[in-house]
Short mmCIF file of C-alpha atoms in Angstrom, two decimals:
data_model
loop_
_atom_site.label_atom_id
_atom_site.label_comp_id
_atom_site.label_asym_id
_atom_site.label_seq_id
_atom_site.Cartn_x
_atom_site.Cartn_y
_atom_site.Cartn_z
CA MET A 1 0.00 0.00 0.00
CA GLU A 2 1.06 3.57 -0.66
CA LEU A 3 -0.13 6.33 1.67
CA ILE A 4 -1.58 9.20 -0.37
CA SER A 5 -2.59 11.54 2.44
CA GLU A 6 -3.30 11.71 6.17
CA ASN A 7 -5.45 14.14 8.14
CA ARG A 8 -6.34 14.43 11.80
CA ALA A 9 -10.11 14.38 12.39
CA PHE A 10 -12.09 14.28 15.65
CA GLY A 11 -9.13 12.81 17.50
CA GLY A 12 -8.78 10.03 14.93
CA ARG A 13 -7.05 9.72 11.58
CA TYR A 14 -8.38 9.99 8.03
CA LEU A 15 -6.09 8.14 5.64
CA ARG A 16 -6.07 7.56 1.87
CA TYR A 17 -4.16 4.72 0.26
CA SER A 18 -3.59 3.25 -3.16
CA HIS A 19 -2.65 -0.36 -3.77
CA SER A 20 -2.32 -2.85 -6.58
CA ALA A 21 -5.55 -4.88 -6.60
CA THR A 22 -5.64 -8.38 -8.03
CA THR A 23 -9.42 -8.54 -8.43
CA THR A 24 -9.61 -5.41 -10.58
CA ASN A 25 -6.18 -5.83 -12.15
CA CYS A 26 -5.24 -2.21 -11.54
CA SER A 27 -4.37 0.30 -8.84
CA MET A 28 -7.26 1.01 -6.47
CA THR A 29 -7.76 3.81 -3.96
CA PHE A 30 -9.59 3.68 -0.65
CA SER A 31 -10.16 5.94 2.35
CA VAL A 32 -10.20 4.83 5.97
CA PHE A 33 -11.14 6.66 9.14
CA LEU A 34 -9.66 5.24 12.34
CA PRO A 35 -11.25 6.49 15.57
CA PRO A 36 -9.18 7.64 18.55
CA PHE A 37 -7.45 4.91 20.54
CA ALA A 38 -7.87 2.25 17.83
CA SER A 39 -4.84 0.03 18.28
CA ALA A 40 -3.59 -3.53 17.99
CA GLU A 41 -4.54 -3.96 21.64
CA LYS A 42 -7.97 -2.43 21.09
CA PRO A 43 -9.12 -3.09 17.51
CA VAL A 44 -12.43 -1.65 16.34
CA PRO A 45 -15.21 -2.89 14.02
CA VAL A 46 -15.63 -1.49 10.52
CA LEU A 47 -18.44 0.14 8.57
CA TYR A 48 -17.84 -0.23 4.83
CA TRP A 49 -19.37 2.57 2.76
CA LEU A 50 -20.09 2.24 -0.98
CA SER A 51 -20.62 5.49 -2.86
CA GLY A 52 -22.75 6.28 -5.89
CA LEU A 53 -22.33 7.24 -9.53
CA THR A 54 -19.44 9.62 -10.33
CA CYS A 55 -18.11 9.47 -6.75
CA THR A 56 -14.69 8.39 -5.50
CA ASP A 57 -13.52 7.19 -2.10
CA GLN A 58 -13.47 10.79 -0.84
CA ASN A 59 -17.03 12.09 -1.29
CA PHE A 60 -18.65 10.41 1.69
CA MET A 61 -15.75 11.09 4.03
CA GLN A 62 -15.70 14.81 3.23
CA LYS A 63 -19.44 15.53 2.89
CA ALA A 64 -21.45 13.16 5.10
CA GLY A 65 -20.25 14.32 8.50
CA ALA A 66 -19.89 10.76 9.72
CA MET A 67 -16.48 10.91 11.37
CA ARG A 68 -17.54 12.84 14.49
CA LEU A 69 -19.95 10.17 15.72
CA ALA A 70 -17.79 7.32 14.43
CA ALA A 71 -15.00 8.68 16.60
CA ASP A 72 -17.26 8.71 19.66
CA LEU A 73 -18.59 5.23 18.93
CA GLY A 74 -15.20 3.67 18.26
CA MET A 75 -16.03 2.62 14.71
CA ALA A 76 -13.72 2.60 11.70
CA ILE A 77 -15.09 3.59 8.28
CA VAL A 78 -13.68 2.28 5.01
CA ALA A 79 -14.74 3.71 1.65
CA PRO A 80 -13.42 2.25 -1.61
CA ASP A 81 -13.50 3.95 -4.98
CA THR A 82 -16.58 3.28 -7.11
CA SER A 83 -14.78 1.63 -10.02
CA PRO A 84 -11.37 0.61 -11.30
CA ARG A 85 -9.42 3.43 -12.92
CA GLY A 86 -6.30 3.89 -15.03
CA GLU A 87 -5.13 4.35 -18.60
CA ASP A 88 -5.86 0.71 -19.49
CA VAL A 89 -9.28 0.63 -17.84
CA PRO A 90 -12.07 1.04 -20.44
CA ASP A 91 -14.67 3.76 -20.08
CA ASP A 92 -17.99 4.46 -21.77
CA GLU A 93 -17.21 5.52 -25.31
CA ASN A 94 -19.63 8.43 -25.04
CA GLY A 95 -18.25 9.57 -21.70
CA SER A 96 -21.59 9.20 -19.93
CA TYR A 97 -21.66 9.43 -16.14
CA ASP A 98 -23.76 6.32 -15.49
CA PHE A 99 -21.44 3.67 -16.92
CA GLY A 100 -17.71 2.92 -16.93
CA LEU A 101 -15.32 4.94 -14.79
CA GLY A 102 -16.99 5.95 -11.55
CA ALA A 103 -19.86 3.54 -12.24
CA GLY A 104 -18.67 0.00 -11.50
CA PHE A 105 -22.08 -0.99 -10.05
CA TYR A 106 -20.38 -3.42 -7.65
CA VAL A 107 -20.67 -6.38 -10.03
CA ASN A 108 -18.17 -8.87 -11.47
CA ALA A 109 -18.25 -8.15 -15.21
CA THR A 110 -18.28 -11.12 -17.56
CA GLN A 111 -18.30 -9.29 -20.90
CA ALA A 112 -15.30 -7.89 -22.79
CA PRO A 113 -13.71 -5.42 -22.45
CA TRP A 114 -15.14 -4.85 -18.96
CA ASP A 115 -14.29 -8.30 -17.59
CA LYS A 116 -10.57 -7.56 -17.27
CA HIS A 117 -10.98 -4.87 -14.61
CA TYR A 118 -14.59 -4.43 -13.49
CA HIS A 119 -14.75 -6.89 -10.61
CA MET A 120 -15.93 -4.54 -7.90
CA TYR A 121 -18.08 -7.18 -6.19
CA SER A 122 -15.08 -9.40 -5.43
CA TYR A 123 -12.99 -6.37 -4.52
CA VAL A 124 -15.52 -5.18 -1.94
CA VAL A 125 -16.43 -8.61 -0.54
CA ASP A 126 -13.02 -10.28 -0.47
CA GLU A 127 -9.90 -8.33 -1.34
CA LEU A 128 -10.52 -5.03 0.43
CA PRO A 129 -11.61 -6.48 3.81
CA GLU A 130 -8.66 -8.88 3.74
CA LEU A 131 -6.31 -5.95 3.13
CA ILE A 132 -7.92 -3.80 5.82
CA GLU A 133 -7.91 -6.54 8.44
CA ALA A 134 -4.27 -7.38 7.75
CA ASN A 135 -2.99 -3.80 7.98
CA PHE A 136 -5.18 -1.81 10.37
CA PRO A 137 -6.29 -2.22 14.01
CA VAL A 138 -9.75 -3.56 13.19
CA THR A 139 -11.76 -6.65 14.03
CA ARG A 140 -13.55 -8.97 11.62
CA GLU A 141 -16.90 -7.48 12.66
CA ARG A 142 -18.29 -5.62 9.65
CA ALA A 143 -21.34 -3.61 8.66
CA ILE A 144 -22.03 -2.16 5.22
CA SER A 145 -23.90 0.86 3.87
CA GLY A 146 -24.02 3.02 0.76
CA HIS A 147 -25.82 5.60 -1.35
CA SER A 148 -27.64 5.26 -4.68
CA MET A 149 -25.50 2.90 -6.81
CA GLY A 150 -23.61 2.23 -3.58
CA GLY A 151 -26.88 1.57 -1.75
CA HIS A 152 -27.60 -1.06 -4.41
CA GLY A 153 -24.12 -2.47 -3.83
CA ALA A 154 -24.46 -2.53 -0.05
CA LEU A 155 -27.81 -4.33 -0.19
CA VAL A 156 -26.61 -6.90 -2.72
CA VAL A 157 -23.33 -7.55 -0.90
CA GLY A 158 -25.07 -7.84 2.45
CA LEU A 159 -27.90 -10.07 1.25
CA ARG A 160 -25.51 -12.40 -0.57
CA ASN A 161 -23.05 -12.55 2.31
CA PRO A 162 -25.08 -12.49 5.54
CA ASN A 163 -22.32 -14.23 7.50
CA ARG A 164 -19.83 -11.46 6.69
CA TYR A 165 -21.89 -8.45 7.85
CA VAL A 166 -23.92 -7.84 11.00
CA SER A 167 -26.14 -5.17 9.45
CA VAL A 168 -26.90 -3.44 6.15
CA SER A 169 -28.24 0.02 5.39
CA ALA A 170 -28.71 2.22 2.35
CA PHE A 171 -29.58 5.77 1.36
CA SER A 172 -31.65 6.18 -1.82
CA PRO A 173 -30.57 2.80 -3.24
CA ILE A 174 -31.16 1.61 -6.78
CA ALA A 175 -33.52 -1.01 -5.41
CA ASN A 176 -34.52 -2.91 -8.54
CA PRO A 177 -31.77 -2.41 -11.17
CA ILE A 178 -33.14 -5.02 -13.59
CA ASP A 179 -36.13 -2.68 -13.99
CA CYS A 180 -34.64 0.80 -14.31
CA PRO A 181 -32.59 2.60 -16.99
CA TRP A 182 -29.37 2.90 -14.95
CA GLY A 183 -29.45 -0.76 -14.03
CA LYS A 184 -30.40 -2.09 -17.44
CA LYS A 185 -27.58 -0.15 -19.09
CA ALA A 186 -24.94 -1.26 -16.61
CA LEU A 187 -26.00 -4.88 -16.23
CA SER A 188 -26.41 -5.49 -19.96
CA HIS A 189 -22.93 -4.15 -20.69
CA TYR A 190 -21.15 -5.77 -17.76
CA LEU A 191 -23.03 -9.09 -17.73
CA GLY A 192 -24.51 -9.57 -21.21
CA ASP A 193 -28.05 -9.96 -22.47
CA ASP A 194 -29.17 -12.91 -20.32
CA GLU A 195 -31.34 -11.15 -17.77
CA GLN A 196 -31.35 -14.21 -15.53
CA THR A 197 -27.72 -13.44 -14.68
CA TRP A 198 -28.69 -9.90 -13.68
CA GLN A 199 -30.84 -11.14 -10.82
CA GLN A 200 -27.85 -12.00 -8.62
CA TYR A 201 -27.15 -8.24 -8.48
CA ASP A 202 -30.70 -7.08 -7.80
CA ALA A 203 -31.55 -6.49 -4.13
CA SER A 204 -35.30 -6.77 -4.67
CA VAL A 205 -34.95 -10.13 -6.40
CA LEU A 206 -32.56 -11.42 -3.74
CA LEU A 207 -34.82 -10.18 -0.96
CA SER A 208 -37.92 -11.80 -2.44
CA LYS A 209 -36.46 -15.29 -2.82
CA GLN A 210 -35.85 -16.16 0.82
CA ASN A 211 -36.18 -14.88 4.36
CA HIS A 212 -33.17 -12.90 5.54
CA ALA A 213 -32.18 -12.43 9.17
CA ILE A 214 -29.68 -9.62 8.59
CA PRO A 215 -31.01 -6.22 9.81
CA LEU A 216 -31.93 -3.90 6.91
CA LEU A 217 -32.43 -0.12 7.10
CA VAL A 218 -33.21 2.11 4.10
CA GLU A 219 -33.58 5.91 3.96
CA GLN A 220 -35.31 7.67 1.07
CA GLY A 221 -36.34 11.26 0.36
CA ASN A 222 -39.68 11.84 -1.38
CA LYS A 223 -38.31 14.78 -3.40
CA ASP A 224 -35.50 12.66 -4.87
CA GLU A 225 -35.36 13.45 -8.58
CA PHE A 226 -34.56 9.80 -9.36
CA LEU A 227 -37.20 8.26 -7.11
CA THR A 228 -39.80 7.07 -9.61
CA GLU A 229 -37.70 6.13 -12.64
CA GLN A 230 -34.47 4.82 -11.14
CA LEU A 231 -34.73 3.97 -7.43
CA LYS A 232 -38.12 2.29 -6.87
CA PRO A 233 -37.90 1.62 -3.11
CA GLN A 234 -41.36 0.08 -3.05
CA ALA A 235 -39.89 -2.90 -4.91
CA LEU A 236 -37.84 -3.57 -1.78
CA VAL A 237 -40.91 -3.33 0.43
CA HIS A 238 -42.84 -5.74 -1.77
CA ALA A 239 -39.89 -8.15 -1.88
CA ALA A 240 -39.55 -8.08 1.91
CA GLN A 241 -43.25 -8.84 2.26
CA GLN A 242 -42.91 -11.79 -0.12
CA SER A 243 -40.10 -13.34 1.93
CA ASP A 244 -41.39 -12.22 5.33
CA THR A 245 -38.12 -10.34 5.95
CA GLN A 246 -37.91 -7.41 8.36
CA LEU A 247 -37.08 -4.22 6.43
CA THR A 248 -37.27 -0.66 7.72
CA LEU A 249 -37.87 1.93 4.98
CA ASN A 250 -38.02 5.54 6.19
CA MET A 251 -39.50 8.06 3.73
CA HIS A 252 -38.60 11.70 4.37
CA GLU A 253 -40.66 14.67 3.27
CA GLY A 254 -38.81 17.21 1.14
CA TYR A 255 -35.40 15.50 0.94
CA ASP A 256 -33.58 14.92 -2.36
CA HIS A 257 -30.73 12.69 -3.60
CA SER A 258 -27.84 14.83 -2.37
CA TYR A 259 -25.30 14.57 0.42
CA PHE A 260 -27.45 17.03 2.37
CA PHE A 261 -29.87 14.12 2.75
CA ILE A 262 -27.14 11.70 3.79
CA ALA A 263 -25.68 14.18 6.30
CA SER A 264 -29.13 14.72 7.81
CA PHE A 265 -29.60 11.06 8.76
CA ILE A 266 -26.13 9.51 8.86
CA ASP A 267 -26.05 9.57 12.67
CA GLU A 268 -29.12 7.32 12.81
CA HIS A 269 -27.41 4.85 10.49
CA LEU A 270 -24.17 4.88 12.47
CA ALA A 271 -26.16 4.22 15.64
CA PHE A 272 -28.06 1.42 13.88
CA HIS A 273 -24.83 -0.31 12.89
CA ALA A 274 -23.16 0.42 16.21
CA GLY A 275 -25.97 -1.38 17.99
CA HIS A 276 -25.46 -4.50 15.91
CA LEU A 277 -21.69 -4.24 16.24
CA GLY A 278 -22.01 -4.19 20.03
CA LEU A 279 -20.71 -0.65 20.46
CA ILE A 280 -23.84 0.68 22.18
#
């Protein structure tokens, strides 16, 4: 790993690193916040945060206001980049924001040319936690959260790996990507035309197929400009009812898709995860 930068924050440390990732076959960047007093003698649990379209590892750390409470709770936060990057990493030929660089959708691509680098699912589930747990004073207790495309990623990762995470939450997630323009574009390019293969990366489909014991919390603003066409949170509610799974969906009057929304309710999500991590 190569240290890019280090800042003091709320008595803890905010660090950015790059490293050569085997899953994505390129250099990856991630941010980590370590709360005060985190040490080899007193390791802390980790909240993994997955960001949305166009974001990097920095957006959440700088805009969400999460580090103050995380410091008090004794919780580390790890935020990876949203896609592989580099000169050899392909991008959307039209330069659109919703596919390619900054838009990895947390899947393992199977279609050329994306299959060489776009393996964000394996990076988030396997490689990054292994790296974090080998190099930082953290435990193997994990929670996961995210926003928009990252909310989709957090739900999918958590539902597919319930033994790896104690809790899952999301802000404004793309809840049913097989049935929205963003999802259809990304999944068809990364995974091909067989829509059956898309279902393994759709939280609503995963949620509907079986009962899940992992705690699920979702936040959504009713003035979100993407609510009706792209996000479709009611698909999650219907899926949870089908499988008799406990899901909390909080709708908020007047809130949009921005980091103002995330910052307004991030403390509730940190407390939610802290409770399941045994911190409160």
